[in-house]
Amino acid sequence: MKVLLVNGSPNGHGCTYTALKEIEKTLRAEGVETEMFYLGNKPIGGCLGCGACKKLGKCVQEDVVNKLLPKALEADGIVLGAPVHYASAAGQASCAYDRLFVMSNGAFANKLGAAVVSCRRGGASATFDQLNKYFTISNMPVVSGTYWNQVHGNTPDEVKQDLEGMQNMRAIGRNMAWLLKCIEAGKNAGVALPEQEEKIKTNYIR
Ligand SMILES: Cc1cc2nc3c(=O)[nH]c(=O)nc-3n(C[C@H](O)[C@H](O)[C@H](O)COP(=O)(O)O)c2cc1C
């Protein structure tokens, strides 16, 4: 059982990292393997909508997102982290996550997902909502905590002082570990993964 935690902040060891680290610690204490993935601080382009990834299995934009895809594919759970920039996920994170999920082409189905956001003051729940939508369009069960998954602060030290936020991070870690173990136990007991129907796509006119 492995969980990939993605730091979608340009700050490698900032607030988002601090929140993710708390989840990671809890997962490890529960015996779950983890890997932290940093998107870096270079510009990341948005999805070009060219559809080339469907044929190539990777993006024509050769950057960190192509390195993220195989790690996400092999993980049983994915935690997407992002700082709040203007009440939405930071630009690089938005671009990377759009492209990651387009490239996944449905292959993340049945992996667990959890979203974590960090902000100084406002826009957290809008950003949390934004990130959760990647999971709910992908047949991914969403792991919750005890609140909307946000921490508050401009520095890692401030985030550590957000005791309720940090407690929620630990709850996410425990809940994710528990669900992973339940899924594993279900598999061993012969519970099959849900069948997926062929996707119907309409544009509301027909
Ligand atoms: C461009 C930019 C926009 C921001 N917009 C918001 C915002 O809308 N609401 C907020 O509360 N904090 C905002 N912040 C502050 C960050 O969300 C906050 O400091 C966050 O915890 C940083 O996380 P990081 O250290 O992982 O990058 C913004 C920061 C930057 C750089």
Tab-separated table of C-alpha atoms and ligand atoms in Angstrom:
chain	number	residue	atom	x	y	z
A	1	MET	CA	0.000	0.000	0.000
A	2	LYS	CA	1.519	3.245	-1.115
A	3	VAL	CA	0.375	6.852	-0.962
A	4	LEU	CA	1.763	9.631	-3.130
A	5	LEU	CA	1.642	13.117	-1.609
A	6	VAL	CA	2.019	15.935	-4.123
A	7	ASN	CA	3.316	19.299	-2.989
A	8	GLY	CA	1.760	21.688	-5.484
A	9	SER	CA	3.434	24.743	-4.005
A	10	PRO	CA	6.454	26.441	-5.558
A	11	ASN	CA	7.831	26.410	-1.978
A	12	GLY	CA	9.517	23.068	-1.453
A	13	HIS	CA	9.376	23.249	2.337
A	14	GLY	CA	6.590	25.741	2.942
A	15	CYS	CA	3.105	25.527	4.398
A	16	THR	CA	1.625	22.962	2.009
A	17	TYR	CA	4.635	20.725	2.633
A	18	THR	CA	4.139	21.092	6.401
A	19	ALA	CA	0.526	19.944	6.127
A	20	LEU	CA	1.427	17.050	3.816
A	21	LYS	CA	4.264	16.011	6.119
A	22	GLU	CA	1.795	15.621	8.999
A	23	ILE	CA	-0.338	13.302	6.858
A	24	GLU	CA	2.765	11.422	5.753
A	25	LYS	CA	3.919	10.900	9.347
A	26	THR	CA	0.521	9.494	10.288
A	27	LEU	CA	0.391	7.195	7.264
A	28	ARG	CA	3.849	5.838	8.036
A	29	ALA	CA	2.914	5.249	11.673
A	30	GLU	CA	0.013	3.182	10.311
A	31	GLY	CA	2.423	1.099	8.210
A	32	VAL	CA	1.633	2.696	4.843
A	33	GLU	CA	4.479	3.416	2.411
A	34	THR	CA	4.624	7.014	1.206
A	35	GLU	CA	6.363	9.224	-1.304
A	36	MET	CA	6.393	13.007	-1.360
A	37	PHE	CA	6.543	14.583	-4.818
A	38	TYR	CA	7.467	18.242	-5.278
A	39	LEU	CA	6.240	19.952	-8.436
A	40	GLY	CA	9.147	22.382	-8.253
A	41	ASN	CA	9.347	26.100	-8.830
A	42	LYS	CA	9.616	26.230	-12.603
A	43	PRO	CA	6.677	27.354	-14.735
A	44	ILE	CA	4.258	24.547	-15.651
A	45	GLY	CA	2.139	24.990	-18.744
A	46	GLY	CA	-1.577	24.305	-18.867
A	47	CYS	CA	-3.277	21.521	-20.813
A	48	LEU	CA	-3.219	22.308	-24.532
A	49	GLY	CA	-6.258	20.120	-25.154
A	50	CYS	CA	-4.406	18.490	-28.061
A	51	GLY	CA	-5.276	14.929	-27.020
A	52	ALA	CA	-1.767	13.717	-27.889
A	53	CYS	CA	-1.410	12.110	-24.436
A	54	LYS	CA	-4.103	9.581	-25.377
A	55	LYS	CA	-1.752	8.204	-28.052
A	56	LEU	CA	1.628	8.914	-26.455
A	57	GLY	CA	0.810	8.006	-22.832
A	58	LYS	CA	2.563	11.221	-21.838
A	59	CYS	CA	2.279	14.946	-22.422
A	60	VAL	CA	3.962	16.707	-25.321
A	61	GLN	CA	5.137	19.262	-22.756
A	62	GLU	CA	8.190	17.488	-21.378
A	63	ASP	CA	8.251	18.618	-17.772
A	64	VAL	CA	7.671	17.457	-14.225
A	65	VAL	CA	4.095	16.326	-14.947
A	66	ASN	CA	5.408	13.458	-17.081
A	67	LYS	CA	7.483	12.362	-14.071
A	68	LEU	CA	4.465	12.623	-11.778
A	69	LEU	CA	2.178	10.392	-13.898
A	70	PRO	CA	3.946	7.023	-13.375
A	71	LYS	CA	4.208	7.684	-9.643
A	72	ALA	CA	0.495	8.453	-9.446
A	73	LEU	CA	-0.339	5.361	-11.499
A	74	GLU	CA	1.520	3.045	-9.124
A	75	ALA	CA	0.083	4.626	-5.941
A	76	ASP	CA	-2.991	3.298	-4.120
A	77	GLY	CA	-3.790	6.732	-2.729
A	78	ILE	CA	-3.055	10.254	-3.945
A	79	VAL	CA	-2.978	13.380	-1.797
A	80	LEU	CA	-3.059	16.576	-3.833
A	81	GLY	CA	-1.711	19.611	-2.006
A	82	ALA	CA	-1.842	23.228	-3.119
A	83	PRO	CA	-1.431	26.681	-1.648
A	84	VAL	CA	-4.285	29.107	-2.191
A	85	HIS	CA	-3.448	31.833	-4.709
A	86	TYR	CA	-6.265	34.318	-5.234
A	87	ALA	CA	-8.838	31.945	-3.764
A	88	SER	CA	-7.902	29.092	-6.120
A	89	ALA	CA	-5.126	26.537	-6.324
A	90	ALA	CA	-1.742	28.063	-7.264
A	91	GLY	CA	-1.246	28.301	-11.025
A	92	GLN	CA	1.421	25.585	-11.336
A	93	ALA	CA	-0.671	23.164	-9.276
A	94	SER	CA	-3.797	23.827	-11.355
A	95	CYS	CA	-1.906	23.298	-14.612
A	96	ALA	CA	-0.132	20.184	-13.363
A	97	TYR	CA	-3.243	18.563	-11.899
A	98	ASP	CA	-5.323	19.315	-15.024
A	99	ARG	CA	-2.719	17.625	-17.180
A	100	LEU	CA	-2.176	14.715	-14.764
A	101	PHE	CA	-5.856	13.839	-14.723
A	102	VAL	CA	-6.291	14.244	-18.490
A	103	MET	CA	-3.308	11.936	-18.998
A	104	SER	CA	-4.639	9.387	-16.509
A	105	ASN	CA	-7.493	8.704	-18.933
A	106	GLY	CA	-9.574	7.076	-16.183
A	107	ALA	CA	-6.717	4.941	-14.799
A	108	PHE	CA	-6.957	6.466	-11.322
A	109	ALA	CA	-10.346	4.801	-10.723
A	110	ASN	CA	-10.583	3.160	-7.271
A	111	LYS	CA	-7.454	4.859	-5.949
A	112	LEU	CA	-8.156	6.945	-2.862
A	113	GLY	CA	-7.908	10.721	-3.117
A	114	ALA	CA	-7.550	13.510	-0.578
A	115	ALA	CA	-7.062	17.222	-1.126
A	116	VAL	CA	-5.168	19.587	1.166
A	117	VAL	CA	-4.897	23.347	0.861
A	118	SER	CA	-2.900	25.995	2.673
A	119	CYS	CA	-3.761	29.662	2.907
A	120	ARG	CA	-3.096	32.695	5.015
A	121	ARG	CA	-6.752	33.600	5.512
A	122	GLY	CA	-9.366	33.081	2.768
A	123	GLY	CA	-10.234	30.999	-0.290
A	124	ALA	CA	-9.489	27.644	1.308
A	125	SER	CA	-12.873	26.012	0.855
A	126	ALA	CA	-13.152	27.144	-2.782
A	127	THR	CA	-9.711	25.642	-3.451
A	128	PHE	CA	-10.568	22.467	-1.533
A	129	ASP	CA	-13.683	22.157	-3.692
A	130	GLN	CA	-11.579	22.676	-6.839
A	131	LEU	CA	-9.145	19.897	-5.948
A	132	ASN	CA	-11.824	17.421	-4.895
A	133	LYS	CA	-13.341	17.647	-8.345
A	134	TYR	CA	-10.326	15.840	-9.824
A	135	PHE	CA	-11.239	12.825	-7.701
A	136	THR	CA	-14.965	12.846	-8.182
A	137	ILE	CA	-14.720	12.902	-11.974
A	138	SER	CA	-12.276	9.976	-11.808
A	139	ASN	CA	-14.166	7.323	-9.817
A	140	MET	CA	-11.852	7.925	-6.869
A	141	PRO	CA	-13.248	7.538	-3.344
A	142	VAL	CA	-12.535	10.745	-1.424
A	143	VAL	CA	-10.938	10.498	2.002
A	144	SER	CA	-12.162	13.080	4.465
A	145	GLY	CA	-10.890	14.414	7.756
A	146	THR	CA	-12.723	16.296	10.466
A	147	TYR	CA	-13.095	19.583	8.609
A	148	TRP	CA	-12.487	20.959	5.119
A	149	ASN	CA	-8.867	20.059	4.601
A	150	GLN	CA	-7.144	23.373	5.119
A	151	VAL	CA	-4.325	24.771	7.185
A	152	HIS	CA	-3.710	28.443	7.829
A	153	GLY	CA	-0.422	30.291	7.816
A	154	ASN	CA	2.164	32.132	5.790
A	155	THR	CA	5.063	30.137	7.201
A	156	PRO	CA	5.537	26.522	8.316
A	157	ASP	CA	5.772	27.761	11.924
A	158	GLU	CA	2.397	29.455	11.630
A	159	VAL	CA	0.893	26.305	10.132
A	160	LYS	CA	2.209	24.282	13.088
A	161	GLN	CA	0.371	26.712	15.376
A	162	ASP	CA	-2.896	25.900	13.554
A	163	LEU	CA	-3.562	23.042	15.940
A	164	GLU	CA	-7.003	22.212	14.576
A	165	GLY	CA	-5.705	22.234	10.998
A	166	MET	CA	-2.815	19.942	11.908
A	167	GLN	CA	-5.114	17.623	13.842
A	168	ASN	CA	-7.264	17.371	10.726
A	169	MET	CA	-4.180	16.389	8.695
A	170	ARG	CA	-3.557	13.491	11.088
A	171	ALA	CA	-7.202	12.438	10.756
A	172	ILE	CA	-6.834	12.329	6.963
A	173	GLY	CA	-3.750	10.122	7.326
A	174	ARG	CA	-5.499	7.724	9.705
A	175	ASN	CA	-8.669	7.593	7.606
A	176	MET	CA	-6.691	6.961	4.431
A	177	ALA	CA	-4.670	4.176	6.076
A	178	TRP	CA	-7.869	2.586	7.415
A	179	LEU	CA	-9.594	2.700	4.023
A	180	LEU	CA	-6.542	1.272	2.253
A	181	LYS	CA	-6.505	-1.616	4.706
A	182	CYS	CA	-10.254	-2.153	4.249
A	183	ILE	CA	-9.846	-2.253	0.462
A	184	GLU	CA	-6.949	-4.704	0.779
A	185	ALA	CA	-9.004	-6.901	3.122
A	186	GLY	CA	-11.927	-6.723	0.706
A	187	LYS	CA	-9.715	-7.791	-2.193
A	188	ASN	CA	-8.380	-10.723	-0.167
A	189	ALA	CA	-11.959	-11.712	0.669
A	190	GLY	CA	-12.904	-11.696	-3.029
A	191	VAL	CA	-14.790	-8.395	-3.146
A	192	ALA	CA	-14.410	-7.280	-6.750
A	193	LEU	CA	-13.808	-3.693	-7.748
A	194	PRO	CA	-16.944	-2.023	-9.113
A	195	GLU	CA	-17.560	-2.534	-12.815
A	196	GLN	CA	-17.484	0.643	-14.890
A	197	GLU	CA	-19.968	1.230	-17.671
A	198	GLU	CA	-18.744	2.706	-20.917
A	199	LYS	CA	-18.832	6.476	-20.421
A	200	ILE	CA	-21.763	8.334	-21.955
A	201	LYS	CA	-20.788	11.870	-22.927
A	202	THR	CA	-23.425	14.407	-23.812
A	203	ASN	CA	-23.263	18.134	-24.309
A	204	TYR	CA	-26.786	18.582	-22.885
A	205	ILE	CA	-28.305	18.876	-26.350
A	206	ARG	CA	-28.404	15.199	-27.225
B	1	LIG	C1	0.264	34.908	-5.505
B	1	LIG	C2	-0.277	34.577	-4.144
B	1	LIG	C3	-1.636	34.668	-3.904
B	1	LIG	C4	-2.165	34.356	-2.644
B	1	LIG	N1	-3.515	34.409	-2.462
B	1	LIG	C5	-4.035	34.076	-1.264
B	1	LIG	C6	-5.440	34.074	-1.065
B	1	LIG	O1	-6.245	34.297	-1.973
B	1	LIG	N2	-5.897	33.778	0.181
B	1	LIG	C7	-5.053	33.514	1.226
B	1	LIG	O2	-5.540	33.294	2.319
B	1	LIG	N3	-3.711	33.467	1.053
B	1	LIG	C8	-3.191	33.737	-0.160
B	1	LIG	N4	-1.830	33.662	-0.340
B	1	LIG	C9	-0.976	33.198	0.762
B	1	LIG	C10	-0.677	31.683	0.662
B	1	LIG	O3	-1.824	30.955	0.328
B	1	LIG	C11	-0.161	31.110	1.980
B	1	LIG	O4	0.947	31.848	2.416
B	1	LIG	C12	0.146	29.647	1.862
B	1	LIG	O5	0.106	29.055	3.129
B	1	LIG	C13	1.493	29.409	1.220
B	1	LIG	O6	1.739	28.023	1.107
B	1	LIG	P1	3.168	27.466	0.613
B	1	LIG	O7	4.166	27.886	1.632
B	1	LIG	O8	3.008	25.989	0.565
B	1	LIG	O9	3.400	28.074	-0.725
B	1	LIG	C14	-1.292	33.965	-1.588
B	1	LIG	C15	0.090	33.879	-1.850
B	1	LIG	C16	0.593	34.170	-3.100
B	1	LIG	C17	2.075	34.043	-3.345
